[in-house]
Amino acid sequence: MRQTGPVPTEKKFETVDGYAVIDLDGASRSFGPIRSAKKVLQRTTIDLVRHATYALAIHEIDASGGAAALNHDRAADDQSPIAAFSNELSSWAEGAGFSGHVGVGLGPDEIGPTLHPSAQWRHELEAASARAALPPVYSIVVVSDEDESSLTAPFMIPTVDIEPDLEAALTSGADAVFVRGKTGAVNHEVLAETNVGHIIGLQPLTTTARGLAVASARGCVIVPDFLSASGPCLAAASELTNLSDLIMHVESKTRAAAARLTNEGTNSFVRACQLAEEHILTWTSELPFGRPLAP
């Protein structure tokens, strides 16, 4: 049974218009994204924190999701807030046990000591977890406008198509569709006529709650993106610093977690949440309120 648990704890920064969020009090470690935009919505930050909490828990890691955000206009003449944010974040993170990876609006060279060495390989690590979360299939479509060579190169099968149009991909009849897109891109509207077997998010919060319901009703398996996009969190929580070692670590851990969902079918997302919550309750007394889905 889901319960109404504690709300995330927010730390407002003093020197810049920024803040950090930890999902679960009492955690000795926390991991998650560091982002910057003209206005970083707190609701989105909390959703990403929740995604990180479940990503860690599905891999049975005793840690909380966390995140940091800077409200800053990159078009402004004064870019000093970035350095000030980095300094205050690093000071706070050391005491809070937080380690982050860069997301939107920042580069690894701008944040520095707060980051695990894996931060520069975020896409490669997301691709590693996405590949490993996928059951054996024969036809794959990747929804992206970007170069996805880190994802597609390891598939030694003839049918890997790049399709920038999401609705076209979701009605392609493919065994699996990998989606790189905005938060909540896989919603009930684009899934209304889907005929694909699996949908795998390449970043957090790909699917909405209504999208999950519609996909399940049509027999489409939503692979939990807190599993398929867990690579950066898994890497940050490890002691490894070499990319090839990190990729092998991420793939091994993700395959092991995905194996627990082998026979779940369209119940995979709910069952993955339950497994994550079972682990959370081994080290803290309350579950967070809300599961990792886009609004």
PDB file of C-alpha atoms in Angstrom:
ATOM      1  CA  MET A   1       0.000   0.000   0.000  1.00  0.00           C
ATOM      2  CA  ARG A   2       1.296   3.461  -0.907  1.00  0.00           C
ATOM      3  CA  GLN A   3       1.399   5.962   1.891  1.00  0.00           C
ATOM      4  CA  THR A   4       1.604   9.738   2.106  1.00  0.00           C
ATOM      5  CA  GLY A   5       5.203  10.067   3.130  1.00  0.00           C
ATOM      6  CA  PRO A   6       7.525  12.963   3.880  1.00  0.00           C
ATOM      7  CA  VAL A   7       8.111  15.771   1.420  1.00  0.00           C
ATOM      8  CA  PRO A   8      11.649  16.396   0.126  1.00  0.00           C
ATOM      9  CA  THR A   9      13.923  18.702   2.116  1.00  0.00           C
ATOM     10  CA  GLU A  10      15.018  21.880   0.344  1.00  0.00           C
ATOM     11  CA  LYS A  11      18.169  23.885   1.034  1.00  0.00           C
ATOM     12  CA  LYS A  12      18.142  27.440  -0.341  1.00  0.00           C
ATOM     13  CA  PHE A  13      21.545  28.807  -1.282  1.00  0.00           C
ATOM     14  CA  GLU A  14      22.734  32.107   0.139  1.00  0.00           C
ATOM     15  CA  THR A  15      25.056  33.539  -2.512  1.00  0.00           C
ATOM     16  CA  VAL A  16      22.971  32.821  -5.627  1.00  0.00           C
ATOM     17  CA  ASP A  17      19.387  32.119  -6.656  1.00  0.00           C
ATOM     18  CA  GLY A  18      19.754  28.381  -6.318  1.00  0.00           C
ATOM     19  CA  TYR A  19      18.737  25.480  -4.161  1.00  0.00           C
ATOM     20  CA  ALA A  20      19.303  21.800  -3.470  1.00  0.00           C
ATOM     21  CA  VAL A  21      16.778  19.090  -2.672  1.00  0.00           C
ATOM     22  CA  ILE A  22      17.187  15.778  -0.837  1.00  0.00           C
ATOM     23  CA  ASP A  23      14.323  13.324  -1.138  1.00  0.00           C
ATOM     24  CA  LEU A  24      14.687  11.278   2.056  1.00  0.00           C
ATOM     25  CA  ASP A  25      15.963  12.620   5.364  1.00  0.00           C
ATOM     26  CA  GLY A  26      18.464  10.429   7.156  1.00  0.00           C
ATOM     27  CA  ALA A  27      20.284   9.252   4.042  1.00  0.00           C
ATOM     28  CA  SER A  28      24.050   9.414   4.395  1.00  0.00           C
ATOM     29  CA  ARG A  29      24.454   9.727   0.613  1.00  0.00           C
ATOM     30  CA  SER A  30      22.405  11.223  -2.208  1.00  0.00           C
ATOM     31  CA  PHE A  31      22.797  11.369  -5.969  1.00  0.00           C
ATOM     32  CA  GLY A  32      21.087  13.155  -8.836  1.00  0.00           C
ATOM     33  CA  PRO A  33      21.174  15.940 -11.437  1.00  0.00           C
ATOM     34  CA  ILE A  34      22.560  19.471 -11.255  1.00  0.00           C
ATOM     35  CA  ARG A  35      20.780  21.852 -13.618  1.00  0.00           C
ATOM     36  CA  SER A  36      20.557  25.501 -14.580  1.00  0.00           C
ATOM     37  CA  ALA A  37      17.969  27.532 -16.459  1.00  0.00           C
ATOM     38  CA  LYS A  38      16.416  30.974 -16.339  1.00  0.00           C
ATOM     39  CA  LYS A  39      13.805  29.443 -14.026  1.00  0.00           C
ATOM     40  CA  VAL A  40      14.222  25.847 -12.865  1.00  0.00           C
ATOM     41  CA  LEU A  41      10.799  24.691 -11.751  1.00  0.00           C
ATOM     42  CA  GLN A  42      10.804  23.247  -8.264  1.00  0.00           C
ATOM     43  CA  ARG A  43       8.161  20.688  -9.248  1.00  0.00           C
ATOM     44  CA  THR A  44      10.429  19.311 -11.991  1.00  0.00           C
ATOM     45  CA  THR A  45      13.378  19.206  -9.597  1.00  0.00           C
ATOM     46  CA  ILE A  46      11.357  17.180  -7.089  1.00  0.00           C
ATOM     47  CA  ASP A  47      10.219  14.811  -9.837  1.00  0.00           C
ATOM     48  CA  LEU A  48      13.845  14.248 -10.887  1.00  0.00           C
ATOM     49  CA  VAL A  49      14.839  13.688  -7.258  1.00  0.00           C
ATOM     50  CA  ARG A  50      12.117  11.041  -6.970  1.00  0.00           C
ATOM     51  CA  HIS A  51      13.360   9.383 -10.153  1.00  0.00           C
ATOM     52  CA  ALA A  52      16.858   9.207  -8.666  1.00  0.00           C
ATOM     53  CA  THR A  53      15.545   7.750  -5.389  1.00  0.00           C
ATOM     54  CA  TYR A  54      13.822   4.925  -7.247  1.00  0.00           C
ATOM     55  CA  ALA A  55      16.797   4.429  -9.588  1.00  0.00           C
ATOM     56  CA  LEU A  56      19.036   3.861  -6.589  1.00  0.00           C
ATOM     57  CA  ALA A  57      16.499   1.689  -4.772  1.00  0.00           C
ATOM     58  CA  ILE A  58      15.779  -0.657  -7.689  1.00  0.00           C
ATOM     59  CA  HIS A  59      19.505  -1.434  -7.579  1.00  0.00           C
ATOM     60  CA  GLU A  60      19.361  -1.902  -3.794  1.00  0.00           C
ATOM     61  CA  ILE A  61      21.590   1.067  -2.999  1.00  0.00           C
ATOM     62  CA  ASP A  62      21.013   2.699   0.394  1.00  0.00           C
ATOM     63  CA  ALA A  63      20.893   6.305  -0.751  1.00  0.00           C
ATOM     64  CA  SER A  64      18.421   9.059  -1.533  1.00  0.00           C
ATOM     65  CA  GLY A  65      17.802  10.945  -4.691  1.00  0.00           C
ATOM     66  CA  GLY A  66      19.039  14.519  -4.654  1.00  0.00           C
ATOM     67  CA  ALA A  67      19.349  17.463  -7.009  1.00  0.00           C
ATOM     68  CA  ALA A  68      20.644  21.001  -7.238  1.00  0.00           C
ATOM     69  CA  ALA A  69      19.402  23.863  -9.380  1.00  0.00           C
ATOM     70  CA  LEU A  70      20.547  27.347 -10.354  1.00  0.00           C
ATOM     71  CA  ASN A  71      18.116  29.956 -11.624  1.00  0.00           C
ATOM     72  CA  HIS A  72      20.263  31.902 -14.064  1.00  0.00           C
ATOM     73  CA  ASP A  73      19.947  33.382 -17.544  1.00  0.00           C
ATOM     74  CA  ARG A  74      22.804  32.127 -19.715  1.00  0.00           C
ATOM     75  CA  ALA A  75      22.197  35.037 -22.093  1.00  0.00           C
ATOM     76  CA  ALA A  76      22.989  37.585 -19.373  1.00  0.00           C
ATOM     77  CA  ASP A  77      26.210  39.585 -19.429  1.00  0.00           C
ATOM     78  CA  ASP A  78      27.135  38.515 -15.912  1.00  0.00           C
ATOM     79  CA  GLN A  79      28.019  34.819 -15.734  1.00  0.00           C
ATOM     80  CA  SER A  80      29.586  34.980 -12.263  1.00  0.00           C
ATOM     81  CA  PRO A  81      26.589  33.233 -10.632  1.00  0.00           C
ATOM     82  CA  ILE A  82      27.754  29.948 -12.141  1.00  0.00           C
ATOM     83  CA  ALA A  83      31.069  30.023 -10.254  1.00  0.00           C
ATOM     84  CA  ALA A  84      29.335  31.183  -7.074  1.00  0.00           C
ATOM     85  CA  PHE A  85      26.801  28.363  -7.433  1.00  0.00           C
ATOM     86  CA  SER A  86      29.578  25.829  -7.936  1.00  0.00           C
ATOM     87  CA  ASN A  87      31.397  27.017  -4.807  1.00  0.00           C
ATOM     88  CA  GLU A  88      28.353  27.004  -2.548  1.00  0.00           C
ATOM     89  CA  LEU A  89      27.089  23.722  -3.958  1.00  0.00           C
ATOM     90  CA  SER A  90      30.444  22.034  -3.382  1.00  0.00           C
ATOM     91  CA  SER A  91      30.580  23.258   0.201  1.00  0.00           C
ATOM     92  CA  TRP A  92      27.036  22.063   0.922  1.00  0.00           C
ATOM     93  CA  ALA A  93      27.479  18.764  -0.913  1.00  0.00           C
ATOM     94  CA  GLU A  94      30.519  17.768   1.133  1.00  0.00           C
ATOM     95  CA  GLY A  95      28.548  17.949   4.356  1.00  0.00           C
ATOM     96  CA  ALA A  96      25.366  16.499   2.872  1.00  0.00           C
ATOM     97  CA  GLY A  97      26.996  13.538   1.125  1.00  0.00           C
ATOM     98  CA  PHE A  98      25.658  14.629  -2.271  1.00  0.00           C
ATOM     99  CA  SER A  99      27.253  13.802  -5.617  1.00  0.00           C
ATOM    100  CA  GLY A 100      25.657  15.048  -8.810  1.00  0.00           C
ATOM    101  CA  HIS A 101      25.856  14.793 -12.566  1.00  0.00           C
ATOM    102  CA  VAL A 102      25.252  17.738 -14.863  1.00  0.00           C
ATOM    103  CA  GLY A 103      21.938  18.075 -16.636  1.00  0.00           C
ATOM    104  CA  VAL A 104      20.426  20.905 -18.636  1.00  0.00           C
ATOM    105  CA  GLY A 105      22.267  24.217 -18.803  1.00  0.00           C
ATOM    106  CA  LEU A 106      25.653  23.283 -17.327  1.00  0.00           C
ATOM    107  CA  GLY A 107      28.867  21.557 -18.304  1.00  0.00           C
ATOM    108  CA  PRO A 108      31.100  19.310 -16.153  1.00  0.00           C
ATOM    109  CA  ASP A 109      33.885  21.893 -16.251  1.00  0.00           C
ATOM    110  CA  GLU A 110      31.593  24.493 -14.657  1.00  0.00           C
ATOM    111  CA  ILE A 111      30.702  22.575 -11.493  1.00  0.00           C
ATOM    112  CA  GLY A 112      33.846  20.654 -10.650  1.00  0.00           C
ATOM    113  CA  PRO A 113      34.343  18.932  -7.290  1.00  0.00           C
ATOM    114  CA  THR A 114      30.666  18.140  -6.735  1.00  0.00           C
ATOM    115  CA  LEU A 115      30.751  15.723  -9.656  1.00  0.00           C
ATOM    116  CA  HIS A 116      31.737  12.091  -9.856  1.00  0.00           C
ATOM    117  CA  PRO A 117      34.269  11.583 -12.715  1.00  0.00           C
ATOM    118  CA  SER A 118      31.502   9.834 -14.660  1.00  0.00           C
ATOM    119  CA  ALA A 119      29.572  13.102 -15.100  1.00  0.00           C
ATOM    120  CA  GLN A 120      31.119  13.797 -18.500  1.00  0.00           C
ATOM    121  CA  TRP A 121      29.727  10.501 -19.838  1.00  0.00           C
ATOM    122  CA  ARG A 122      26.054  10.966 -18.972  1.00  0.00           C
ATOM    123  CA  HIS A 123      24.682   9.957 -22.393  1.00  0.00           C
ATOM    124  CA  GLU A 124      26.963   6.933 -22.631  1.00  0.00           C
ATOM    125  CA  LEU A 125      25.856   5.749 -19.197  1.00  0.00           C
ATOM    126  CA  GLU A 126      22.166   6.341 -19.966  1.00  0.00           C
ATOM    127  CA  ALA A 127      22.643   4.310 -23.137  1.00  0.00           C
ATOM    128  CA  ALA A 128      24.326   1.512 -21.191  1.00  0.00           C
ATOM    129  CA  SER A 129      21.443   1.176 -18.742  1.00  0.00           C
ATOM    130  CA  ALA A 130      18.873   1.462 -21.548  1.00  0.00           C
ATOM    131  CA  ARG A 131      20.494  -1.342 -23.541  1.00  0.00           C
ATOM    132  CA  ALA A 132      20.692  -3.586 -20.502  1.00  0.00           C
ATOM    133  CA  ALA A 133      17.062  -2.957 -19.513  1.00  0.00           C
ATOM    134  CA  LEU A 134      15.840  -4.207 -22.892  1.00  0.00           C
ATOM    135  CA  PRO A 135      14.678  -7.832 -23.261  1.00  0.00           C
ATOM    136  CA  PRO A 136      15.828  -9.711 -26.399  1.00  0.00           C
ATOM    137  CA  VAL A 137      14.054  -8.178 -29.403  1.00  0.00           C
ATOM    138  CA  TYR A 138      14.521  -8.052 -33.164  1.00  0.00           C
ATOM    139  CA  SER A 139      13.388  -4.643 -34.381  1.00  0.00           C
ATOM    140  CA  ILE A 140      14.355  -1.397 -32.666  1.00  0.00           C
ATOM    141  CA  VAL A 141      13.423   2.217 -33.366  1.00  0.00           C
ATOM    142  CA  VAL A 142      15.212   5.114 -31.671  1.00  0.00           C
ATOM    143  CA  VAL A 143      13.308   8.396 -31.378  1.00  0.00           C
ATOM    144  CA  SER A 144      15.897  11.163 -31.418  1.00  0.00           C
ATOM    145  CA  ASP A 145      17.241  14.123 -33.344  1.00  0.00           C
ATOM    146  CA  GLU A 146      20.683  13.497 -31.852  1.00  0.00           C
ATOM    147  CA  ASP A 147      23.597  11.221 -32.652  1.00  0.00           C
ATOM    148  CA  GLU A 148      22.738   8.035 -30.767  1.00  0.00           C
ATOM    149  CA  SER A 149      25.817   6.005 -31.720  1.00  0.00           C
ATOM    150  CA  SER A 150      26.489   5.166 -28.060  1.00  0.00           C
ATOM    151  CA  LEU A 151      23.109   3.473 -27.988  1.00  0.00           C
ATOM    152  CA  THR A 152      22.811   1.900 -31.433  1.00  0.00           C
ATOM    153  CA  ALA A 153      26.359   0.681 -32.091  1.00  0.00           C
ATOM    154  CA  PRO A 154      26.245  -2.244 -29.616  1.00  0.00           C
ATOM    155  CA  PHE A 155      23.081  -3.740 -31.176  1.00  0.00           C
ATOM    156  CA  MET A 156      24.405  -6.465 -33.463  1.00  0.00           C
ATOM    157  CA  ILE A 157      21.098  -6.848 -35.311  1.00  0.00           C
ATOM    158  CA  PRO A 158      20.111  -5.455 -38.694  1.00  0.00           C
ATOM    159  CA  THR A 159      17.069  -3.408 -37.729  1.00  0.00           C
ATOM    160  CA  VAL A 160      17.879  -0.257 -35.753  1.00  0.00           C
ATOM    161  CA  ASP A 161      16.082   2.727 -37.258  1.00  0.00           C
ATOM    162  CA  ILE A 162      16.357   6.364 -36.217  1.00  0.00           C
ATOM    163  CA  GLU A 163      12.965   8.093 -36.323  1.00  0.00           C
ATOM    164  CA  PRO A 164      12.668  11.711 -35.129  1.00  0.00           C
ATOM    165  CA  ASP A 165       8.857  11.631 -35.072  1.00  0.00           C
ATOM    166  CA  LEU A 166       7.546  10.088 -31.860  1.00  0.00           C
ATOM    167  CA  GLU A 167       4.057   9.200 -33.085  1.00  0.00           C
ATOM    168  CA  ALA A 168       5.486   7.516 -36.192  1.00  0.00           C
ATOM    169  CA  ALA A 169       7.811   5.457 -34.020  1.00  0.00           C
ATOM    170  CA  LEU A 170       5.027   4.421 -31.665  1.00  0.00           C
ATOM    171  CA  THR A 171       2.935   3.104 -34.556  1.00  0.00           C
ATOM    172  CA  SER A 172       5.844   1.406 -36.343  1.00  0.00           C
ATOM    173  CA  GLY A 173       5.103  -2.074 -35.006  1.00  0.00           C
ATOM    174  CA  ALA A 174       8.653  -2.316 -33.650  1.00  0.00           C
ATOM    175  CA  ASP A 175       9.533  -4.677 -30.836  1.00  0.00           C
ATOM    176  CA  ALA A 176      11.103  -1.791 -28.941  1.00  0.00           C
ATOM    177  CA  VAL A 177      11.157   1.994 -29.180  1.00  0.00           C
ATOM    178  CA  PHE A 178      13.831   3.984 -27.367  1.00  0.00           C
ATOM    179  CA  VAL A 179      12.705   7.555 -26.664  1.00  0.00           C
ATOM    180  CA  ARG A 180      14.860  10.594 -26.083  1.00  0.00           C
ATOM    181  CA  GLY A 181      12.575  13.557 -25.613  1.00  0.00           C
ATOM    182  CA  LYS A 182      11.132  16.070 -23.235  1.00  0.00           C
ATOM    183  CA  THR A 183       9.624  15.218 -19.848  1.00  0.00           C
ATOM    184  CA  GLY A 184       6.293  13.458 -20.300  1.00  0.00           C
ATOM    185  CA  ALA A 185       6.777  12.962 -24.043  1.00  0.00           C
ATOM    186  CA  VAL A 186       5.171   9.511 -23.885  1.00  0.00           C
ATOM    187  CA  ASN A 187       1.643  10.536 -22.904  1.00  0.00           C
ATOM    188  CA  HIS A 188      -1.844   9.137 -23.431  1.00  0.00           C
ATOM    189  CA  GLU A 189      -2.340  11.051 -26.672  1.00  0.00           C
ATOM    190  CA  VAL A 190       0.721   9.775 -28.549  1.00  0.00           C
ATOM    191  CA  LEU A 191       0.030   6.259 -27.266  1.00  0.00           C
ATOM    192  CA  ALA A 192      -3.599   6.130 -28.381  1.00  0.00           C
ATOM    193  CA  GLU A 193      -2.786   3.961 -31.428  1.00  0.00           C
ATOM    194  CA  THR A 194       0.515   2.426 -30.381  1.00  0.00           C
ATOM    195  CA  ASN A 195       1.344  -1.054 -31.621  1.00  0.00           C
ATOM    196  CA  VAL A 196       4.897  -1.463 -30.334  1.00  0.00           C
ATOM    197  CA  GLY A 197       6.105  -4.038 -27.826  1.00  0.00           C
ATOM    198  CA  HIS A 198       8.279  -2.023 -25.429  1.00  0.00           C
ATOM    199  CA  ILE A 199       9.030   1.642 -24.771  1.00  0.00           C
ATOM    200  CA  ILE A 200      12.348   2.502 -23.140  1.00  0.00           C
ATOM    201  CA  GLY A 201      13.100   6.021 -21.912  1.00  0.00           C
ATOM    202  CA  LEU A 202      16.601   7.341 -22.457  1.00  0.00           C
ATOM    203  CA  GLN A 203      16.214   9.986 -19.759  1.00  0.00           C
ATOM    204  CA  PRO A 204      14.153  10.400 -16.589  1.00  0.00           C
ATOM    205  CA  LEU A 205      10.390  10.961 -16.534  1.00  0.00           C
ATOM    206  CA  THR A 206       9.676   9.989 -20.125  1.00  0.00           C
ATOM    207  CA  THR A 207       6.163   8.689 -19.398  1.00  0.00           C
ATOM    208  CA  THR A 208       3.085  10.197 -17.765  1.00  0.00           C
ATOM    209  CA  ALA A 209       0.742   8.293 -15.468  1.00  0.00           C
ATOM    210  CA  ARG A 210      -2.049   8.365 -18.086  1.00  0.00           C
ATOM    211  CA  GLY A 211       0.444   7.288 -20.719  1.00  0.00           C
ATOM    212  CA  LEU A 212       1.364   4.265 -18.619  1.00  0.00           C
ATOM    213  CA  ALA A 213      -2.300   3.305 -18.301  1.00  0.00           C
ATOM    214  CA  VAL A 214      -2.981   3.624 -22.043  1.00  0.00           C
ATOM    215  CA  ALA A 215       0.165   1.726 -23.014  1.00  0.00           C
ATOM    216  CA  SER A 216      -0.680  -1.104 -20.641  1.00  0.00           C
ATOM    217  CA  ALA A 217      -4.205  -1.347 -22.012  1.00  0.00           C
ATOM    218  CA  ARG A 218      -2.771  -1.716 -25.516  1.00  0.00           C
ATOM    219  CA  GLY A 219      -0.350  -4.435 -24.426  1.00  0.00           C
ATOM    220  CA  CYS A 220       2.732  -2.224 -24.615  1.00  0.00           C
ATOM    221  CA  VAL A 221       5.346  -2.609 -21.873  1.00  0.00           C
ATOM    222  CA  ILE A 222       6.707   0.617 -20.429  1.00  0.00           C
ATOM    223  CA  VAL A 223      10.181  -0.259 -19.203  1.00  0.00           C
ATOM    224  CA  PRO A 224      10.637   1.816 -16.014  1.00  0.00           C
ATOM    225  CA  ASP A 225      12.914   4.721 -16.903  1.00  0.00           C
ATOM    226  CA  PHE A 226      14.244   4.730 -13.351  1.00  0.00           C
ATOM    227  CA  LEU A 227      15.802   1.464 -14.543  1.00  0.00           C
ATOM    228  CA  SER A 228      16.538   2.255 -18.197  1.00  0.00           C
ATOM    229  CA  ALA A 229      18.000   5.710 -17.440  1.00  0.00           C
ATOM    230  CA  SER A 230      19.649   4.820 -14.134  1.00  0.00           C
ATOM    231  CA  GLY A 231      23.188   4.727 -15.524  1.00  0.00           C
ATOM    232  CA  PRO A 232      24.380   8.125 -14.215  1.00  0.00           C
ATOM    233  CA  CYS A 233      23.113   7.414 -10.674  1.00  0.00           C
ATOM    234  CA  LEU A 234      24.618   3.921 -10.682  1.00  0.00           C
ATOM    235  CA  ALA A 235      27.948   5.302 -11.845  1.00  0.00           C
ATOM    236  CA  ALA A 236      27.988   8.127  -9.300  1.00  0.00           C
ATOM    237  CA  ALA A 237      27.255   5.684  -6.481  1.00  0.00           C
ATOM    238  CA  SER A 238      30.191   3.467  -7.490  1.00  0.00           C
ATOM    239  CA  GLU A 239      33.893   3.890  -6.831  1.00  0.00           C
ATOM    240  CA  LEU A 240      34.791   3.300 -10.472  1.00  0.00           C
ATOM    241  CA  THR A 241      36.246   6.122 -12.567  1.00  0.00           C
ATOM    242  CA  ASN A 242      37.043   4.512 -15.939  1.00  0.00           C
ATOM    243  CA  LEU A 243      34.356   4.700 -18.636  1.00  0.00           C
ATOM    244  CA  SER A 244      34.647   1.106 -19.847  1.00  0.00           C
ATOM    245  CA  ASP A 245      34.535  -0.188 -16.265  1.00  0.00           C
ATOM    246  CA  LEU A 246      31.540   2.011 -15.518  1.00  0.00           C
ATOM    247  CA  ILE A 247      29.660   0.810 -18.587  1.00  0.00           C
ATOM    248  CA  MET A 248      30.229  -2.833 -17.621  1.00  0.00           C
ATOM    249  CA  HIS A 249      29.131  -2.056 -14.056  1.00  0.00           C
ATOM    250  CA  VAL A 250      25.975  -0.271 -15.216  1.00  0.00           C
ATOM    251  CA  GLU A 251      25.057  -3.006 -17.684  1.00  0.00           C
ATOM    252  CA  SER A 252      25.618  -5.800 -15.153  1.00  0.00           C
ATOM    253  CA  LYS A 253      23.580  -4.125 -12.404  1.00  0.00           C
ATOM    254  CA  THR A 254      20.782  -3.166 -14.789  1.00  0.00           C
ATOM    255  CA  ARG A 255      20.490  -6.663 -16.250  1.00  0.00           C
ATOM    256  CA  ALA A 256      20.241  -8.100 -12.741  1.00  0.00           C
ATOM    257  CA  ALA A 257      17.463  -5.665 -11.809  1.00  0.00           C
ATOM    258  CA  ALA A 258      15.642  -6.170 -15.127  1.00  0.00           C
ATOM    259  CA  ALA A 259      15.724  -9.948 -14.614  1.00  0.00           C
ATOM    260  CA  ARG A 260      13.368  -9.514 -11.653  1.00  0.00           C
ATOM    261  CA  LEU A 261      10.772  -8.115 -14.074  1.00  0.00           C
ATOM    262  CA  THR A 262      11.073 -10.818 -16.734  1.00  0.00           C
ATOM    263  CA  ASN A 263       7.584 -12.235 -16.364  1.00  0.00           C
ATOM    264  CA  GLU A 264       5.768  -9.023 -15.398  1.00  0.00           C
ATOM    265  CA  GLY A 265       4.752  -7.784 -18.864  1.00  0.00           C
ATOM    266  CA  THR A 266       2.631  -4.649 -18.721  1.00  0.00           C
ATOM    267  CA  ASN A 267       2.857  -4.720 -14.912  1.00  0.00           C
ATOM    268  CA  SER A 268       6.623  -4.098 -15.121  1.00  0.00           C
ATOM    269  CA  PHE A 269       6.484  -0.443 -14.061  1.00  0.00           C
ATOM    270  CA  VAL A 270       4.291  -1.060 -11.021  1.00  0.00           C
ATOM    271  CA  ARG A 271       6.286  -4.108  -9.966  1.00  0.00           C
ATOM    272  CA  ALA A 272       9.570  -2.200 -10.296  1.00  0.00           C
ATOM    273  CA  CYS A 273       8.124   0.514  -8.037  1.00  0.00           C
ATOM    274  CA  GLN A 274       7.161  -2.102  -5.478  1.00  0.00           C
ATOM    275  CA  LEU A 275      10.639  -3.636  -5.502  1.00  0.00           C
ATOM    276  CA  ALA A 276      12.224  -0.206  -5.111  1.00  0.00           C
ATOM    277  CA  GLU A 277       9.897   0.635  -2.232  1.00  0.00           C
ATOM    278  CA  GLU A 278      10.651  -2.645  -0.503  1.00  0.00           C
ATOM    279  CA  HIS A 279      14.323  -1.689  -0.528  1.00  0.00           C
ATOM    280  CA  ILE A 280      13.694   1.881   0.654  1.00  0.00           C
ATOM    281  CA  LEU A 281      11.903   0.500   3.697  1.00  0.00           C
ATOM    282  CA  THR A 282      14.958  -1.577   4.640  1.00  0.00           C
ATOM    283  CA  TRP A 283      16.860   1.572   5.590  1.00  0.00           C
ATOM    284  CA  THR A 284      14.235   4.235   6.350  1.00  0.00           C
ATOM    285  CA  SER A 285      10.798   4.126   7.922  1.00  0.00           C
ATOM    286  CA  GLU A 286       8.687   6.013   5.373  1.00  0.00           C
ATOM    287  CA  LEU A 287       8.186   5.956   1.636  1.00  0.00           C
ATOM    288  CA  PRO A 288       8.310   9.206  -0.315  1.00  0.00           C
ATOM    289  CA  PHE A 289       4.971  10.505  -1.575  1.00  0.00           C
ATOM    290  CA  GLY A 290       4.502   9.859  -5.278  1.00  0.00           C
ATOM    291  CA  ARG A 291       6.098   7.550  -7.794  1.00  0.00           C
ATOM    292  CA  PRO A 292       8.519   8.610 -10.573  1.00  0.00           C
ATOM    293  CA  LEU A 293       6.168   9.508 -13.421  1.00  0.00           C
ATOM    294  CA  ALA A 294       5.854  12.748 -15.344  1.00  0.00           C
ATOM    295  CA  PRO A 295       2.809  14.861 -14.384  1.00  0.00           C
TER     296      PRO A 295
END
